[in-house]
mmCIF file of C-alpha atoms and ligand atoms in Angstrom:
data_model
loop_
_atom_site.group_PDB
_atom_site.id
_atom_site.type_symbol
_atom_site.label_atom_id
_atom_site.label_comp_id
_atom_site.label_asym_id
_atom_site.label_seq_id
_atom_site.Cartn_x
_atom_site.Cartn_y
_atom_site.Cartn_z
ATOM 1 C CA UNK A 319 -38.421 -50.835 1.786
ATOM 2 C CA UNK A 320 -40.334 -52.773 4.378
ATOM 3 C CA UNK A 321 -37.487 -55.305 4.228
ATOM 4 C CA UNK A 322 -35.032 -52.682 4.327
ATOM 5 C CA UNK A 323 -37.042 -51.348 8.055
ATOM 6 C CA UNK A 324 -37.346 -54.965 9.213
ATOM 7 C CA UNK A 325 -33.270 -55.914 8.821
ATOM 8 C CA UNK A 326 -33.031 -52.345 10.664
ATOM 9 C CA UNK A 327 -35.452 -53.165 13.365
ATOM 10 C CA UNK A 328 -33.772 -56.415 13.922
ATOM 11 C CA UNK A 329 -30.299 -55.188 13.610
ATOM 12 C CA UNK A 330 -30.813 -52.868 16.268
ATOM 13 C CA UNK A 331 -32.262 -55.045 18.428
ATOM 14 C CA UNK A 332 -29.469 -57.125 18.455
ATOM 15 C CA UNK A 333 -27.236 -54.299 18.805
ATOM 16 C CA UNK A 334 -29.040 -53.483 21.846
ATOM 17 C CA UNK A 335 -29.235 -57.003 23.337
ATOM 18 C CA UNK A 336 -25.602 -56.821 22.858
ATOM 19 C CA UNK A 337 -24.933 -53.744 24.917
ATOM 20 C CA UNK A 338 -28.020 -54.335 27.210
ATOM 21 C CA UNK A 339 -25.869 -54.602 30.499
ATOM 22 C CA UNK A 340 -25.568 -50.744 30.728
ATOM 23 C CA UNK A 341 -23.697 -49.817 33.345
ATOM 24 C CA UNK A 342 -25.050 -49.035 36.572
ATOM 25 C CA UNK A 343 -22.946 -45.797 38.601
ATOM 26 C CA UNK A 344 -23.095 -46.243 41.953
ATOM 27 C CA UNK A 345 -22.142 -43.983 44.591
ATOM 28 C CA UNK A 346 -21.106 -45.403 47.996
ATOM 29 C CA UNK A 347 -22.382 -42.730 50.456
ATOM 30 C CA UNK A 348 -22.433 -41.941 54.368
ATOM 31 C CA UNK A 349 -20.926 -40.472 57.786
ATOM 32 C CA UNK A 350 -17.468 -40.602 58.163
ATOM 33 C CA UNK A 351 -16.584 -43.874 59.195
ATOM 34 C CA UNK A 352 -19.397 -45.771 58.691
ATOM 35 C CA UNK A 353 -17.062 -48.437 56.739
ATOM 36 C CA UNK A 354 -17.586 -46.772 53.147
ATOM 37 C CA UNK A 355 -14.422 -47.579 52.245
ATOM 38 C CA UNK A 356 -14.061 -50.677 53.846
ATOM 39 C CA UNK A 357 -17.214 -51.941 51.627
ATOM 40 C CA UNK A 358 -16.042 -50.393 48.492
ATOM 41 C CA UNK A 359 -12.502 -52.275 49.037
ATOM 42 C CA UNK A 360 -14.635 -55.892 49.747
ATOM 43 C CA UNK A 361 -16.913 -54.796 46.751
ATOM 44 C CA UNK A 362 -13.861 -54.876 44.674
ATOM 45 C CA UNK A 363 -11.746 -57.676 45.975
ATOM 46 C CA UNK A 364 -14.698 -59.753 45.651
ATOM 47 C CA UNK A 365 -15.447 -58.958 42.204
ATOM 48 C CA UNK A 366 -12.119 -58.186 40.389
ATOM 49 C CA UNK A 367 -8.922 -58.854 43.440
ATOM 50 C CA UNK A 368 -7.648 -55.373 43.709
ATOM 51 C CA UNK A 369 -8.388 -53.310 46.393
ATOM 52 C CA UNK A 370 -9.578 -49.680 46.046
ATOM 53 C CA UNK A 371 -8.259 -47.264 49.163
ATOM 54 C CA UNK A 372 -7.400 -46.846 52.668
ATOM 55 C CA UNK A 373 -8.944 -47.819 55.509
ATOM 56 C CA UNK A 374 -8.422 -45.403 58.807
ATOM 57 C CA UNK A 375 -10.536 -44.978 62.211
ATOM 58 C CA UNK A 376 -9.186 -41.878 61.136
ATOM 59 C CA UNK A 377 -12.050 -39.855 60.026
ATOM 60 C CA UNK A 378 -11.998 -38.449 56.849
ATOM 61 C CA UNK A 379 -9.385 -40.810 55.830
ATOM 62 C CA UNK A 380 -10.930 -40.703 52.428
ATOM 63 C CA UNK A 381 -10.871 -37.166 51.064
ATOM 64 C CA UNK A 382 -11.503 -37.077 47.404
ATOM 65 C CA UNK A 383 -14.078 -39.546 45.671
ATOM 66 C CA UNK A 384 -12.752 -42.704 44.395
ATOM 67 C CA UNK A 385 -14.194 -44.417 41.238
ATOM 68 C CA UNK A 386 -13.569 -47.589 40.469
ATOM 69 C CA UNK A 387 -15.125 -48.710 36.723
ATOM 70 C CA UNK A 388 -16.681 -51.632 35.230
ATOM 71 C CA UNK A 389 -17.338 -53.752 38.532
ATOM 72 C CA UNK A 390 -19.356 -56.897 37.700
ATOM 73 C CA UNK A 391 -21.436 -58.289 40.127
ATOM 74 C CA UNK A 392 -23.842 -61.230 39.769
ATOM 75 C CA UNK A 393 -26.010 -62.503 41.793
ATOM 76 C CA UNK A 394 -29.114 -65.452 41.637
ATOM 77 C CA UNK A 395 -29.018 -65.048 37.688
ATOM 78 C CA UNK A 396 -29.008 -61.538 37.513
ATOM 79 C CA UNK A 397 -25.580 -59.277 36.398
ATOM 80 C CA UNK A 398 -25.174 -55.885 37.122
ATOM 81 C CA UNK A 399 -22.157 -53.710 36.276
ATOM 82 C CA UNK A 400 -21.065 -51.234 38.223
ATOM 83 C CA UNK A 401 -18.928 -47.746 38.601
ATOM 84 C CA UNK A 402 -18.557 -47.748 42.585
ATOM 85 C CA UNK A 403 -17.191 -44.379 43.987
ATOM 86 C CA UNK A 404 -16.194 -44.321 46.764
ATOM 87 C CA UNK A 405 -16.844 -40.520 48.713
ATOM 88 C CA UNK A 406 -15.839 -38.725 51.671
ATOM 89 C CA UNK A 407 -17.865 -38.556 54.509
ATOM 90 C CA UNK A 408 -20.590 -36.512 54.557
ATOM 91 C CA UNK A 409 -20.443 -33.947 57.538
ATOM 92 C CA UNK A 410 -21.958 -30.610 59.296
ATOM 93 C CA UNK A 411 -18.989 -29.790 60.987
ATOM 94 C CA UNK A 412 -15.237 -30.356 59.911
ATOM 95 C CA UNK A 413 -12.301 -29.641 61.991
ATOM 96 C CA UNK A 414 -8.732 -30.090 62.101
ATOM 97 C CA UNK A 415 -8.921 -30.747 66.025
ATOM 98 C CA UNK A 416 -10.842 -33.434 65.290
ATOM 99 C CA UNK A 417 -7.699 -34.504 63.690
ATOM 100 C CA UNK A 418 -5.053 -33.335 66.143
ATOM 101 C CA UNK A 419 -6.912 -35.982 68.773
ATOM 102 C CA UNK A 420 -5.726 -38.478 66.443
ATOM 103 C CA UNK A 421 -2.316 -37.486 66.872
ATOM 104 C CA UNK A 422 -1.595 -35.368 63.669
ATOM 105 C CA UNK A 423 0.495 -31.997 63.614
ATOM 106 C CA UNK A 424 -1.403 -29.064 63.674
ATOM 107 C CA UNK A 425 -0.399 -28.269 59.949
ATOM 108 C CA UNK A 426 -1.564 -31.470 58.246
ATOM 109 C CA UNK A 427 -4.486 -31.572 60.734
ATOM 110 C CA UNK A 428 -5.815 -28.440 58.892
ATOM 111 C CA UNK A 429 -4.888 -29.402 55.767
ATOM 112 C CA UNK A 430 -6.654 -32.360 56.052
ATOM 113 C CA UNK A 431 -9.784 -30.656 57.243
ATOM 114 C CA UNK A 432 -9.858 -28.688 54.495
ATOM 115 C CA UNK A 433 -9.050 -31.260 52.004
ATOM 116 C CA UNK A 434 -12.181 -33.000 53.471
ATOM 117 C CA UNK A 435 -14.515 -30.049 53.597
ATOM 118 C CA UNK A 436 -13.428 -30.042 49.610
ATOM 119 C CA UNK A 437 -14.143 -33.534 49.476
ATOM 120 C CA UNK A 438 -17.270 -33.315 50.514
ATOM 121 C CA UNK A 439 -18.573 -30.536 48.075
ATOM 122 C CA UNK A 440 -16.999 -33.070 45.452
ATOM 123 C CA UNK A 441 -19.246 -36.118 46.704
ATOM 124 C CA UNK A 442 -22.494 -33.971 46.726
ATOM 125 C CA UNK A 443 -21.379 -33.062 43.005
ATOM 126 C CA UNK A 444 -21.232 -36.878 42.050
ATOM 127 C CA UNK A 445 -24.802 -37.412 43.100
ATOM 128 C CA UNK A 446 -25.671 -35.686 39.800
ATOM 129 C CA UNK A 447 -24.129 -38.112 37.908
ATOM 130 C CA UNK A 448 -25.379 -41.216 39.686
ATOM 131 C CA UNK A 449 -27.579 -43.698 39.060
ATOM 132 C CA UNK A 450 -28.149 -45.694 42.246
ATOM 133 C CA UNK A 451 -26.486 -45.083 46.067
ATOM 134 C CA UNK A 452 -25.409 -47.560 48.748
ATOM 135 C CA UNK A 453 -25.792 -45.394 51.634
ATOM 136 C CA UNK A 454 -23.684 -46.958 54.509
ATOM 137 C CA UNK A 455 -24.482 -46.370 58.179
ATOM 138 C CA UNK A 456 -23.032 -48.087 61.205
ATOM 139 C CA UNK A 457 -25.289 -49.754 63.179
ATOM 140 C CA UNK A 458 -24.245 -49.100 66.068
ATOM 141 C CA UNK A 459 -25.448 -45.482 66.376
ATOM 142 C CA UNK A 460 -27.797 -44.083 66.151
ATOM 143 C CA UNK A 461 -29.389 -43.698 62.764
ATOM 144 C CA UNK A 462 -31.665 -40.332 63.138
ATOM 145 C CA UNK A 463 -28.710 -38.161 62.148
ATOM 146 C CA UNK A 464 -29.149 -34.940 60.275
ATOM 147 C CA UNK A 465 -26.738 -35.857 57.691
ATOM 148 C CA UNK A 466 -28.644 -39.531 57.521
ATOM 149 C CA UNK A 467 -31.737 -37.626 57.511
ATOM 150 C CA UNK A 468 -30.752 -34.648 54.596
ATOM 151 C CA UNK A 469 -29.404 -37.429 52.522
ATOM 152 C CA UNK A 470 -32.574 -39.365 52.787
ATOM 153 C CA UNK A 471 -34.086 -36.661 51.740
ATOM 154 C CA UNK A 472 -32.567 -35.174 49.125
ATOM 155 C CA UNK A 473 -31.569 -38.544 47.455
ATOM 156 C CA UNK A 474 -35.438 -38.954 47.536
ATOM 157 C CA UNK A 475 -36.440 -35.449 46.130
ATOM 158 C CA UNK A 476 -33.959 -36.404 43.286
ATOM 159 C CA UNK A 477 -35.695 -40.309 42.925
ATOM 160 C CA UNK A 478 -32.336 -41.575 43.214
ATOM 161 C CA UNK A 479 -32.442 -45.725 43.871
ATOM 162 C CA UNK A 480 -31.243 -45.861 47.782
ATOM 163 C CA UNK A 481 -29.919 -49.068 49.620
ATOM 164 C CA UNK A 482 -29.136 -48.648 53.159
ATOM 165 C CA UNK A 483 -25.843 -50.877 54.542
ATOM 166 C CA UNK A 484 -26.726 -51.254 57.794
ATOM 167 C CA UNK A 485 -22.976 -51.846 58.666
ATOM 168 C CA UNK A 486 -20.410 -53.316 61.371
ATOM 169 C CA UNK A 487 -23.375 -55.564 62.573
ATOM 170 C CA UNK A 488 -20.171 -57.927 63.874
ATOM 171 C CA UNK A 489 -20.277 -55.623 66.730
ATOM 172 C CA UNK A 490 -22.658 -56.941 69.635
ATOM 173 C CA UNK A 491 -24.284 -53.438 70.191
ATOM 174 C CA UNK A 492 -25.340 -53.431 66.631
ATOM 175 C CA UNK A 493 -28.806 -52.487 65.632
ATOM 176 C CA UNK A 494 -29.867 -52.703 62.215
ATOM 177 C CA UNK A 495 -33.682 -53.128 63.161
ATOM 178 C CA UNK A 496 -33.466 -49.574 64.675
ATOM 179 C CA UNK A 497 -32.162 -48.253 61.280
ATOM 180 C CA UNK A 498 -34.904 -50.195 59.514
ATOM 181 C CA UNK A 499 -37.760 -48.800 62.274
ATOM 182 C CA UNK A 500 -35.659 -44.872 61.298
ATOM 183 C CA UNK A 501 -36.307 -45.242 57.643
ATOM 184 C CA UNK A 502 -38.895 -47.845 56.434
ATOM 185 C CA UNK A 503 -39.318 -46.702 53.106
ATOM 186 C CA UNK A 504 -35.872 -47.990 51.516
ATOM 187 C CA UNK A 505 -34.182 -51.396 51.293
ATOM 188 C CA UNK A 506 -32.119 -52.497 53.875
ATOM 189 C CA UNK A 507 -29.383 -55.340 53.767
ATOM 190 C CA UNK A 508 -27.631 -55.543 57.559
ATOM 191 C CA UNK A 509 -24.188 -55.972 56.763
ATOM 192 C CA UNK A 510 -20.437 -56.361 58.520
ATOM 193 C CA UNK A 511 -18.117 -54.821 55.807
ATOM 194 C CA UNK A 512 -15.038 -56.030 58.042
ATOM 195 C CA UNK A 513 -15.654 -59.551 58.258
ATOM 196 C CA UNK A 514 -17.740 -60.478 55.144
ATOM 197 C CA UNK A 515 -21.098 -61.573 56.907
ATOM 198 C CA UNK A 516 -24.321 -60.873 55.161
ATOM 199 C CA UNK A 517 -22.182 -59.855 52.017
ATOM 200 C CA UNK A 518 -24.016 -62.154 49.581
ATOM 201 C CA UNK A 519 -27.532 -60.670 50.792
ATOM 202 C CA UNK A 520 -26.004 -57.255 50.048
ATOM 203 C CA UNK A 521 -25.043 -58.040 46.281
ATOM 204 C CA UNK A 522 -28.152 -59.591 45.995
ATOM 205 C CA UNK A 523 -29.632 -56.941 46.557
ATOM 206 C CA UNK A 524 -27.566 -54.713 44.451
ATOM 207 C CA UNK A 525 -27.991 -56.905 41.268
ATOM 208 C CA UNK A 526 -31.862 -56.453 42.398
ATOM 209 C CA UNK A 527 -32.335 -53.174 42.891
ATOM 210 C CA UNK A 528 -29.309 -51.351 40.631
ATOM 211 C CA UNK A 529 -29.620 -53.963 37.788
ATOM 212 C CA UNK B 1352 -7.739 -16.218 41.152
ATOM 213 C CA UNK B 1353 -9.003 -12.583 40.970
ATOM 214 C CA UNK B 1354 -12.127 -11.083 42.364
ATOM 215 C CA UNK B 1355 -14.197 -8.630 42.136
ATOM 216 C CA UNK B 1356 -16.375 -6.173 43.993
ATOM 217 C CA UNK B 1357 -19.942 -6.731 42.837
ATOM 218 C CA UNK B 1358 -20.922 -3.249 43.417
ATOM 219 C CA UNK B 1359 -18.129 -0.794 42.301
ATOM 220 C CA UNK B 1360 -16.764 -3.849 40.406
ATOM 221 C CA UNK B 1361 -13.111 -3.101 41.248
ATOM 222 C CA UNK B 1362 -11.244 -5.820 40.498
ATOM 223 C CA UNK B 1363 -8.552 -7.143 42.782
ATOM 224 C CA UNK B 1364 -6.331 -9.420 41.703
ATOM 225 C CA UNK B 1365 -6.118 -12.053 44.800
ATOM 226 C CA UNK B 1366 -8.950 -10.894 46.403
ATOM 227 C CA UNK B 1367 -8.745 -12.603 50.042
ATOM 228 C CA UNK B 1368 -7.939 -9.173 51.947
ATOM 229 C CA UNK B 1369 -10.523 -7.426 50.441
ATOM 230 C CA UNK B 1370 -13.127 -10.232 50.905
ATOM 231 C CA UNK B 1371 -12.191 -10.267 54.766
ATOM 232 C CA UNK B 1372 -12.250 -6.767 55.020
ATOM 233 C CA UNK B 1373 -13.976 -5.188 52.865
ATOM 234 C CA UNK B 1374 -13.624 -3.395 49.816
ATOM 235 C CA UNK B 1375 -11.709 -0.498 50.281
ATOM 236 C CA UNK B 1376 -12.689 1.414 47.141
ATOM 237 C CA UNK B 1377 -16.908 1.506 47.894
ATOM 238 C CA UNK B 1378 -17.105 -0.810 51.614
ATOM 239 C CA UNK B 1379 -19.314 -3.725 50.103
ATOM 240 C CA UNK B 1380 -18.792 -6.672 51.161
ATOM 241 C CA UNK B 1381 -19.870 -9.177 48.503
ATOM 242 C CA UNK B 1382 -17.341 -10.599 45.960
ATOM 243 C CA UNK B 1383 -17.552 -12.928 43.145
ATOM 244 C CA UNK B 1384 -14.718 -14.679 41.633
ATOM 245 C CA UNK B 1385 -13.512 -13.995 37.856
ATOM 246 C CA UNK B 1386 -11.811 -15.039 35.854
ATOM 247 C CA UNK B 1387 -7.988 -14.493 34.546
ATOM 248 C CA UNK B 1388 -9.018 -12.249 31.582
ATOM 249 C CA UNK B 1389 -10.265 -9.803 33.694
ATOM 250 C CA UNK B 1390 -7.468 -9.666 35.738
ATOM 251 C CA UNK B 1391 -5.764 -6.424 34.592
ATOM 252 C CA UNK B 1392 -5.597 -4.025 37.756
ATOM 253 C CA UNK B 1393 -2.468 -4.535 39.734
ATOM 254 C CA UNK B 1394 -2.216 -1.465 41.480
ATOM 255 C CA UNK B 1395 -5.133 -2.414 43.901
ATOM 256 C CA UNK B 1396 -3.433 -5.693 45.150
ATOM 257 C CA UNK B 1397 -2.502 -5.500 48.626
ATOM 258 C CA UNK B 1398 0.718 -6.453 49.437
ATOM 259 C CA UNK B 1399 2.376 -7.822 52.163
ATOM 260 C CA UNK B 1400 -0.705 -9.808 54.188
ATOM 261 C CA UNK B 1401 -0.167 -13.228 53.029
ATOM 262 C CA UNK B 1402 -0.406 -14.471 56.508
ATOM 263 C CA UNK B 1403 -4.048 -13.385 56.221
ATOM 264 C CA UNK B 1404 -5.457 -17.014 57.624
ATOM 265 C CA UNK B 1405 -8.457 -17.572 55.311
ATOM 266 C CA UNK B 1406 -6.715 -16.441 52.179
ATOM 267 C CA UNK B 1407 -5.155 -20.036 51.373
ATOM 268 C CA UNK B 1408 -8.088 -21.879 51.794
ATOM 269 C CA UNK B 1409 -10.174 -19.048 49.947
ATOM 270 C CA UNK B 1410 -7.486 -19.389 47.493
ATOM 271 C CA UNK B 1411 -7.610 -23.209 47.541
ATOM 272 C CA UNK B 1412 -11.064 -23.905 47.361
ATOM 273 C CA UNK B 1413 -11.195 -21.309 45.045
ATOM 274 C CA UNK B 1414 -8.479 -23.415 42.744
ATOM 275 C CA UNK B 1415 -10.596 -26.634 43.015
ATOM 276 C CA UNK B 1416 -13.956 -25.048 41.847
ATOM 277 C CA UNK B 1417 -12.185 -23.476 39.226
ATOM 278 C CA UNK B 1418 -11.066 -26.766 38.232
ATOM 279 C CA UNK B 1419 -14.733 -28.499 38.241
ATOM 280 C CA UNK B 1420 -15.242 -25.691 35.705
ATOM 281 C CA UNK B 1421 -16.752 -23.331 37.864
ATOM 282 C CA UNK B 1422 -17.509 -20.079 35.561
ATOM 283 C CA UNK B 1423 -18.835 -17.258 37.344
ATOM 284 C CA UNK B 1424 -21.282 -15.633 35.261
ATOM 285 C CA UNK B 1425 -24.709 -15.447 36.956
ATOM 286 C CA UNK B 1426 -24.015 -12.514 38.791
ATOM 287 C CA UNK B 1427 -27.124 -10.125 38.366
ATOM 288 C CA UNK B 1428 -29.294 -13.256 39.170
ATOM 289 C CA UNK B 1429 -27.621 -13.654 42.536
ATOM 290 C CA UNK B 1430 -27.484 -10.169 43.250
ATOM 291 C CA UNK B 1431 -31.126 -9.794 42.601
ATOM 292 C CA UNK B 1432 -31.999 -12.826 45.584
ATOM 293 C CA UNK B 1433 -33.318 -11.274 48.568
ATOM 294 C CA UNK B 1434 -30.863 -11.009 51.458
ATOM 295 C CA UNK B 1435 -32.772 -13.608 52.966
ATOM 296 C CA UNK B 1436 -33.017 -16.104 50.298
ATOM 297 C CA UNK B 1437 -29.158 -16.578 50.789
ATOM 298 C CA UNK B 1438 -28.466 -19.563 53.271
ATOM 299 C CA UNK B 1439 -24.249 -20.196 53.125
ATOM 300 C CA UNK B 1440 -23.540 -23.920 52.195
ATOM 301 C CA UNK B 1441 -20.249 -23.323 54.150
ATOM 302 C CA UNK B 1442 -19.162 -21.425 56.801
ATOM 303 C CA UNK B 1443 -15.125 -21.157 57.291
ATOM 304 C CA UNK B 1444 -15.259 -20.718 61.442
ATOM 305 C CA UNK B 1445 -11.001 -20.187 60.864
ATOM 306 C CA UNK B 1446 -8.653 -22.024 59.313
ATOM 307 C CA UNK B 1447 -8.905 -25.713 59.880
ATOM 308 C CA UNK B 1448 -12.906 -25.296 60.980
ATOM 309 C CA UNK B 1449 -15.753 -25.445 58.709
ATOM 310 C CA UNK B 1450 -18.823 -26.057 59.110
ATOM 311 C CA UNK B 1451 -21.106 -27.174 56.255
ATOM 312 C CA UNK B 1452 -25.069 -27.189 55.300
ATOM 313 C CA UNK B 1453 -25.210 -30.124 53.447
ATOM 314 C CA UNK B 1454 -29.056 -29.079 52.767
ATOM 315 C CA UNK B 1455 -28.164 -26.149 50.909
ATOM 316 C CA UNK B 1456 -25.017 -27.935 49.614
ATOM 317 C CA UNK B 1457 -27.603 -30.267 48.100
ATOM 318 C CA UNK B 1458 -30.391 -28.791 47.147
ATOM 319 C CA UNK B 1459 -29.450 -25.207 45.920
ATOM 320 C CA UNK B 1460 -28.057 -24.147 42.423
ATOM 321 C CA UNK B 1461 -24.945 -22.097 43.972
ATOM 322 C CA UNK B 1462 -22.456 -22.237 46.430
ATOM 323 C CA UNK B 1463 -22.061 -19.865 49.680
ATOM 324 C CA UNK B 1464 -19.167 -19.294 51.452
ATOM 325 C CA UNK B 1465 -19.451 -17.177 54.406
ATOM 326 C CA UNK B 1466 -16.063 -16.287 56.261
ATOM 327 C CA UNK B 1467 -16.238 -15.808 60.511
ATOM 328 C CA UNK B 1468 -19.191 -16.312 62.743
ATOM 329 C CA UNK B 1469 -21.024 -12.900 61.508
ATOM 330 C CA UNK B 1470 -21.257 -14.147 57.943
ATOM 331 C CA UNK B 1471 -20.249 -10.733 56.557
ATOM 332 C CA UNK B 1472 -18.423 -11.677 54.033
ATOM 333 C CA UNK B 1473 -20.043 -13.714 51.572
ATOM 334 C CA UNK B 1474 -18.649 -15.338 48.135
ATOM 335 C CA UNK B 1475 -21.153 -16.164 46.057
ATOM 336 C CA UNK B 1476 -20.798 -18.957 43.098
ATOM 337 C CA UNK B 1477 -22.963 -20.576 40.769
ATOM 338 C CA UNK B 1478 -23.786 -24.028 41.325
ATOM 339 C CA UNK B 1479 -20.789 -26.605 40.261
ATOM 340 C CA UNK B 1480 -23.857 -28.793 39.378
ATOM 341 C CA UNK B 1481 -25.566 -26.683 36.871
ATOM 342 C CA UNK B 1482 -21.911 -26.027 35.045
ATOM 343 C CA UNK B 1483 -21.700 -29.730 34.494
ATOM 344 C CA UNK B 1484 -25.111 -30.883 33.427
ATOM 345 C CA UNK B 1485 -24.668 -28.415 30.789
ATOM 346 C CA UNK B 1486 -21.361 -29.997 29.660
ATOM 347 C CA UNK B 1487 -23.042 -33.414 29.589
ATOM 348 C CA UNK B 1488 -25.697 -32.782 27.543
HETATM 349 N N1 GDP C 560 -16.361 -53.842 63.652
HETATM 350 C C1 GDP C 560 -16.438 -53.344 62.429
HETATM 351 N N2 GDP C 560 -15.665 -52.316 62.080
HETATM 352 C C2 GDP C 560 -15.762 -51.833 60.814
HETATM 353 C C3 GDP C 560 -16.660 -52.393 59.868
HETATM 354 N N3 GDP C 560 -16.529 -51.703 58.705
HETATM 355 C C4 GDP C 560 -15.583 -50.748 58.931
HETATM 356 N N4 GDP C 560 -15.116 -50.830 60.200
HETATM 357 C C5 GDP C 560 -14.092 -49.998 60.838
HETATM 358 O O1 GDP C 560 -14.551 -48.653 60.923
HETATM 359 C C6 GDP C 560 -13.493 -47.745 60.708
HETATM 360 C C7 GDP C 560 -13.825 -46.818 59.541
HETATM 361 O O2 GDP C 560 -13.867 -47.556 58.332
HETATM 362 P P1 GDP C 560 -13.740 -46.873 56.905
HETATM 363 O O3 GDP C 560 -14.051 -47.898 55.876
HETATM 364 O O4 GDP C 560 -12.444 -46.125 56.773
HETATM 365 O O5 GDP C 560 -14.945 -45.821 57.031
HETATM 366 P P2 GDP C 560 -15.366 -44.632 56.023
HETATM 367 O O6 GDP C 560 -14.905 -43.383 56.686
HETATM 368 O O7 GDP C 560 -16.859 -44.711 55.985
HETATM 369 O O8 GDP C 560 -14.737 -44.899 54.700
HETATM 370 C C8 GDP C 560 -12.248 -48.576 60.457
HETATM 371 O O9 GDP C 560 -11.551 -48.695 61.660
HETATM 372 C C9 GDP C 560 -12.819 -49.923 60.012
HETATM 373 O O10 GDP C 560 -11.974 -50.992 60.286
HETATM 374 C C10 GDP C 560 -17.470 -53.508 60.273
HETATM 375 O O11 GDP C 560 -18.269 -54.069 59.520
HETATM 376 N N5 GDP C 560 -17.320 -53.928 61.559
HETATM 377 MG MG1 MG C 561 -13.459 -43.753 53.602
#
């Protein structure tokens, strides 16, 4: 009997030493065009060499969640796997003449707008199923935003793990330290999604904090 | 995707005129969305407004919460809110122009649409979120 328990006991610990490197979702969150999609594409190519969606100064470019499974990402020792999703921007306001000044047709400009607007009610739904969120903000505005703000928030009330991206610091008016000084209570890696710098601090971080 | 009047409960079978203007059998103004069983009342469809502008998106939007498995089935517990608990998560300003309150997109249990600047017209559904917790677990 107590033999019985003890082949159990250690049978099931090595079960779950086997299977120990749970998976880890993580949603990629943050205002259109903060480079959300551009990290979630150097996440990827990085990690596995394919490349996840499409990049536009187009906002809203990305208008339904993207999930990409079983990313592995280590770091100083530690190993993290990851579901990334990739979301739409978050936004107050969405509209297709936002759109039109990119030089769409009136048509697909609304159709777009709308697709977003869906989008967006389909990233908030996510959060529910997350377990950590890279919340990406470009550095060069400014950070005290009431969609950064709300998110903050909310991702907070729910005790979801945050790490801010302080992106696009490439750019000379960058300012990640005015993003730290905005919200001093979460993790922040400064970051340039486009051209790679800081990267490694970033999955360190990530293998830190979602591992 | 039918709705229906959630005071006389008419049903009408693509509910977007009625929604903008009203319903035309008792005047309310609050709809809820039901589902294709219940959709058994032809003669009150009004024809020939398809142009209405809100009534593809409404229809849309309407398609894609259906498809998250959106059930609407809450609706004495909505109905008994105060007026003034109800904040709109998103407000359709026309077609092509929304505007959205991510706060009460993120925080409450049910979805509001309201339709024009004077929020008249309000569809009420339960929260996607709820739906699929249960599903999970
Ligand atoms: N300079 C600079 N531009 C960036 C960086 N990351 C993204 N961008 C640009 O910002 C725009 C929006 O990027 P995207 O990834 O589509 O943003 P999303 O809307 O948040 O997904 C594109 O033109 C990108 O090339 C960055 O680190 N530095
Ligand atoms: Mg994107």
């Amino acid at each position: 009997m107590g033999f019985i328990k003890k082949v159990k006991k250690n049978f099931s610990s090595i079960f779950k030493s086997l299977f120990k490197k749970k998976i880890a979702k993580i949603g990629i969150y943050g205002p259109p065009n903060a480079g959300k999609t551009t990290l979630a594409n150097r996440i990827i190519r990085d990690w596995t060499g394919d490349a996840m969606g499409a990049v536009s100064n187009v906002p809203h470019e990305t208008r339904r969640a993207r999930r990409r499974e079983g990313v592995t990402i280590e770091s100083n020792g530690s190993k993290v796997t990851l579901d990334i999703v990739d979301t739409p921007g978050l936004a107050t306001k969405v509209d297709f003449h936002e759109f039109m000044a990119h030089g769409l047709e009136e048509e697909e400009a609304k159709r777009r707008a709308k697709e977003a607007t869906e989008g967006i009610i389909e990233a908030v739904k996510w959060l529910d199923d997350l377990d950590g969120v890279i919340l990406v903000m470009d550095a060069t505005e400014d950070p005290f935003t009431q969609v950064n703000v709300t998110v903050i928030g909310n991702m907070e009330a729910r005790k979801l793990p945050l790490l801010i991206a302080a992106n696009k610091i490439d750019l000379p008016e960058s300012s990640p330290a005015r993003i730290r000084s905005a919200f001093p209570q979460h993790p922040l890696v400064p970051i340039s999604a486009l051209d790679g710098q800081n990267i490694d601090a970033l999955y360190e971080e990530i293998a830190d904090h979602f591992g | 995707m039918p709705h229906k009047c959630t005071r006389c409960e008419k049903i009408f079978k693509d509910g977007a005129v009625e929604i903008l203007n009203g319903c035309p059998n008792c005047g309310w103004n609050k709809f809820l969305f039901v589902h294709d069983e219940y959709q058994a009342v032809p003669e009150s469809t009004i024809e020939g407004e398809e142009e209405q502008p809100a009534k593809k998106f409404l229809k849309e939007i309407d398609e894609f919460l259906a498809d998250q498995g959106v059930k609407v089935d809450e609706v004495e517990k909505i109905e008994q809110e105060p007026e003034g608990e109800r904040i709109e998560s998103i407000r359709i300003m026309g077609p092509g122009s929304y505007e959205l309150n991510l706060e009460a997109l993120l925080e409450r249990k049910e979805i509001i649409m309201a339709l024009k600047e004077d929020g008249t017209y309000m569809v009420h559904l339960p929260s996607v979120f709820d739906n699929k917790k249960k599903k999970k677990k």
